[in-house]
Amino acid sequence: MGNNKKLKKPDLTKMSQLLLSGATMLSESCPDCAVPLFKKNEDIFCPNCERKALYIKNKEEIKKIEQTFSLGEATTQLRDVLTGKITFLTNQLASADTPEEIAYILDIIEKIFGIFQKIS
Ligand SMILES: [Zn+2]
């Protein structure tokens, strides 16, 4: 898992307690320890360093970060699903025995790669 000594091990217990207490995990990470920042009430802070992140200035920026996070999550899910489909289609392609079948499968694979390019 790498040996970056700058990174502290995230305290998962503390992070889940924060989530249970109504805090939100943001897409931004702490500049010091790379643990995701949390937002509770209007405060944004690092659960690891136990200090506020002050560089996020207003509510609109916070909202933008929250949107980025949920979109990023959906994109990750989509990427996982598509990767699974490509594996499936590759197996189908291996057993395809007519040019029509091969062309059909390649057409779908091409579409999937098109989506990959859009979301990456
Ligand atoms: Zn930190």
mmCIF file of C-alpha atoms and ligand atoms in Angstrom:
data_model
loop_
_atom_site.group_PDB
_atom_site.id
_atom_site.type_symbol
_atom_site.label_atom_id
_atom_site.label_comp_id
_atom_site.label_asym_id
_atom_site.label_seq_id
_atom_site.Cartn_x
_atom_site.Cartn_y
_atom_site.Cartn_z
ATOM 1 C CA MET A 1 0.000 0.000 0.000
ATOM 2 C CA GLY A 2 2.919 2.427 -0.447
ATOM 3 C CA ASN A 3 5.231 3.890 2.131
ATOM 4 C CA ASN A 4 4.388 7.567 2.173
ATOM 5 C CA LYS A 5 5.545 8.528 5.650
ATOM 6 C CA LYS A 6 3.841 11.899 5.483
ATOM 7 C CA LEU A 7 0.431 10.255 5.602
ATOM 8 C CA LYS A 8 -1.050 9.463 8.969
ATOM 9 C CA LYS A 9 -3.299 6.472 9.249
ATOM 10 C CA PRO A 10 -6.880 7.725 9.174
ATOM 11 C CA ASP A 11 -8.833 7.115 12.345
ATOM 12 C CA LEU A 12 -11.764 5.186 10.862
ATOM 13 C CA THR A 13 -13.595 4.951 14.171
ATOM 14 C CA LYS A 14 -13.520 8.701 14.563
ATOM 15 C CA MET A 15 -14.582 9.163 10.947
ATOM 16 C CA SER A 16 -17.575 6.864 11.297
ATOM 17 C CA GLN A 17 -18.554 8.524 14.569
ATOM 18 C CA LEU A 18 -18.493 11.862 12.774
ATOM 19 C CA LEU A 19 -20.711 10.519 10.010
ATOM 20 C CA LEU A 20 -23.132 9.118 12.585
ATOM 21 C CA SER A 21 -23.233 12.476 14.350
ATOM 22 C CA GLY A 22 -24.442 14.111 11.142
ATOM 23 C CA ALA A 23 -21.162 15.309 9.690
ATOM 24 C CA THR A 24 -20.622 15.048 5.931
ATOM 25 C CA MET A 25 -17.496 13.728 4.277
ATOM 26 C CA LEU A 26 -16.220 16.082 1.575
ATOM 27 C CA SER A 27 -14.324 15.386 -1.619
ATOM 28 C CA GLU A 28 -11.535 17.690 -0.448
ATOM 29 C CA SER A 29 -8.713 16.172 1.559
ATOM 30 C CA CYS A 30 -6.621 17.684 4.296
ATOM 31 C CA PRO A 31 -3.517 19.316 2.779
ATOM 32 C CA ASP A 32 -1.433 17.940 5.633
ATOM 33 C CA CYS A 33 -2.494 14.325 6.054
ATOM 34 C CA ALA A 34 -4.675 13.624 2.959
ATOM 35 C CA VAL A 35 -7.583 12.373 5.073
ATOM 36 C CA PRO A 36 -10.962 13.538 3.722
ATOM 37 C CA LEU A 37 -12.266 16.721 5.275
ATOM 38 C CA PHE A 38 -15.552 16.702 7.160
ATOM 39 C CA LYS A 39 -18.243 19.293 7.481
ATOM 40 C CA LYS A 40 -20.431 19.680 10.506
ATOM 41 C CA ASN A 41 -22.793 22.605 10.930
ATOM 42 C CA GLU A 42 -20.798 25.192 8.968
ATOM 43 C CA ASP A 43 -17.389 24.049 10.090
ATOM 44 C CA ILE A 44 -15.015 22.199 7.807
ATOM 45 C CA PHE A 45 -12.278 20.351 9.566
ATOM 46 C CA CYS A 46 -9.804 17.506 9.408
ATOM 47 C CA PRO A 47 -10.744 14.679 11.800
ATOM 48 C CA ASN A 48 -7.123 13.548 11.877
ATOM 49 C CA CYS A 49 -5.349 16.817 12.633
ATOM 50 C CA GLU A 50 -8.334 17.996 14.692
ATOM 51 C CA ARG A 51 -8.332 21.484 13.288
ATOM 52 C CA LYS A 52 -10.507 23.544 11.047
ATOM 53 C CA ALA A 53 -9.784 23.924 7.375
ATOM 54 C CA LEU A 54 -10.094 27.631 6.882
ATOM 55 C CA TYR A 55 -9.285 27.964 3.233
ATOM 56 C CA ILE A 56 -12.827 27.220 2.093
ATOM 57 C CA LYS A 57 -14.436 30.600 2.215
ATOM 58 C CA ASN A 58 -18.159 30.507 1.603
ATOM 59 C CA LYS A 59 -21.229 28.330 1.454
ATOM 60 C CA GLU A 60 -21.298 28.272 -2.329
ATOM 61 C CA GLU A 61 -17.835 26.756 -2.430
ATOM 62 C CA ILE A 62 -18.901 24.170 0.130
ATOM 63 C CA LYS A 63 -21.968 23.324 -1.944
ATOM 64 C CA LYS A 64 -19.800 22.941 -5.034
ATOM 65 C CA ILE A 65 -17.493 20.552 -3.198
ATOM 66 C CA GLU A 66 -20.446 18.482 -1.958
ATOM 67 C CA GLN A 67 -21.814 18.212 -5.502
ATOM 68 C CA THR A 68 -18.420 17.201 -6.823
ATOM 69 C CA PHE A 69 -18.298 14.499 -4.214
ATOM 70 C CA SER A 70 -21.626 12.882 -5.098
ATOM 71 C CA LEU A 71 -20.889 13.138 -8.819
ATOM 72 C CA GLY A 72 -17.478 11.597 -8.251
ATOM 73 C CA GLU A 73 -19.090 8.755 -6.340
ATOM 74 C CA ALA A 74 -21.557 8.055 -9.154
ATOM 75 C CA THR A 75 -18.769 8.194 -11.720
ATOM 76 C CA THR A 76 -16.725 5.688 -9.744
ATOM 77 C CA GLN A 77 -19.715 3.336 -9.606
ATOM 78 C CA LEU A 78 -20.327 3.716 -13.322
ATOM 79 C CA ARG A 79 -16.681 3.015 -14.065
ATOM 80 C CA ASP A 80 -16.821 -0.171 -11.966
ATOM 81 C CA VAL A 81 -19.966 -1.375 -13.726
ATOM 82 C CA LEU A 82 -18.542 -0.630 -17.176
ATOM 83 C CA THR A 83 -15.304 -2.422 -16.334
ATOM 84 C CA GLY A 84 -17.360 -5.485 -15.441
ATOM 85 C CA LYS A 85 -19.267 -5.227 -18.717
ATOM 86 C CA ILE A 86 -16.062 -4.992 -20.732
ATOM 87 C CA THR A 87 -14.819 -8.194 -19.088
ATOM 88 C CA PHE A 88 -18.138 -9.849 -19.935
ATOM 89 C CA LEU A 89 -18.030 -8.604 -23.539
ATOM 90 C CA THR A 90 -14.421 -9.704 -23.950
ATOM 91 C CA ASN A 91 -15.453 -13.240 -23.010
ATOM 92 C CA GLN A 92 -18.378 -13.001 -25.445
ATOM 93 C CA LEU A 93 -15.994 -11.792 -28.130
ATOM 94 C CA ALA A 94 -13.686 -14.743 -27.548
ATOM 95 C CA SER A 95 -16.515 -17.172 -28.202
ATOM 96 C CA ALA A 96 -18.146 -15.204 -31.036
ATOM 97 C CA ASP A 97 -17.914 -17.131 -34.302
ATOM 98 C CA THR A 98 -19.637 -14.989 -36.913
ATOM 99 C CA PRO A 99 -18.414 -11.633 -38.300
ATOM 100 C CA GLU A 100 -21.806 -10.127 -37.429
ATOM 101 C CA GLU A 101 -21.515 -11.191 -33.831
ATOM 102 C CA ILE A 102 -17.956 -9.873 -33.590
ATOM 103 C CA ALA A 103 -18.945 -6.539 -35.141
ATOM 104 C CA TYR A 104 -21.896 -6.243 -32.779
ATOM 105 C CA ILE A 105 -19.780 -6.862 -29.679
ATOM 106 C CA LEU A 106 -17.018 -4.509 -30.849
ATOM 107 C CA ASP A 107 -19.624 -1.819 -31.431
ATOM 108 C CA ILE A 108 -20.787 -2.057 -27.809
ATOM 109 C CA ILE A 109 -17.206 -2.104 -26.501
ATOM 110 C CA GLU A 110 -16.470 1.016 -28.538
ATOM 111 C CA LYS A 111 -19.472 2.761 -26.987
ATOM 112 C CA ILE A 112 -18.318 1.817 -23.500
ATOM 113 C CA PHE A 113 -14.845 3.207 -24.164
ATOM 114 C CA GLY A 114 -16.494 6.394 -25.423
ATOM 115 C CA ILE A 115 -18.239 6.742 -22.064
ATOM 116 C CA PHE A 116 -14.954 6.043 -20.259
ATOM 117 C CA GLN A 117 -13.325 8.921 -22.117
ATOM 118 C CA LYS A 118 -16.177 11.249 -21.174
ATOM 119 C CA ILE A 119 -16.065 10.482 -17.496
ATOM 120 C CA SER A 120 -12.322 10.359 -17.023
HETATM 121 ZN ZN ZN B 1 -5.253 16.487 8.490
#
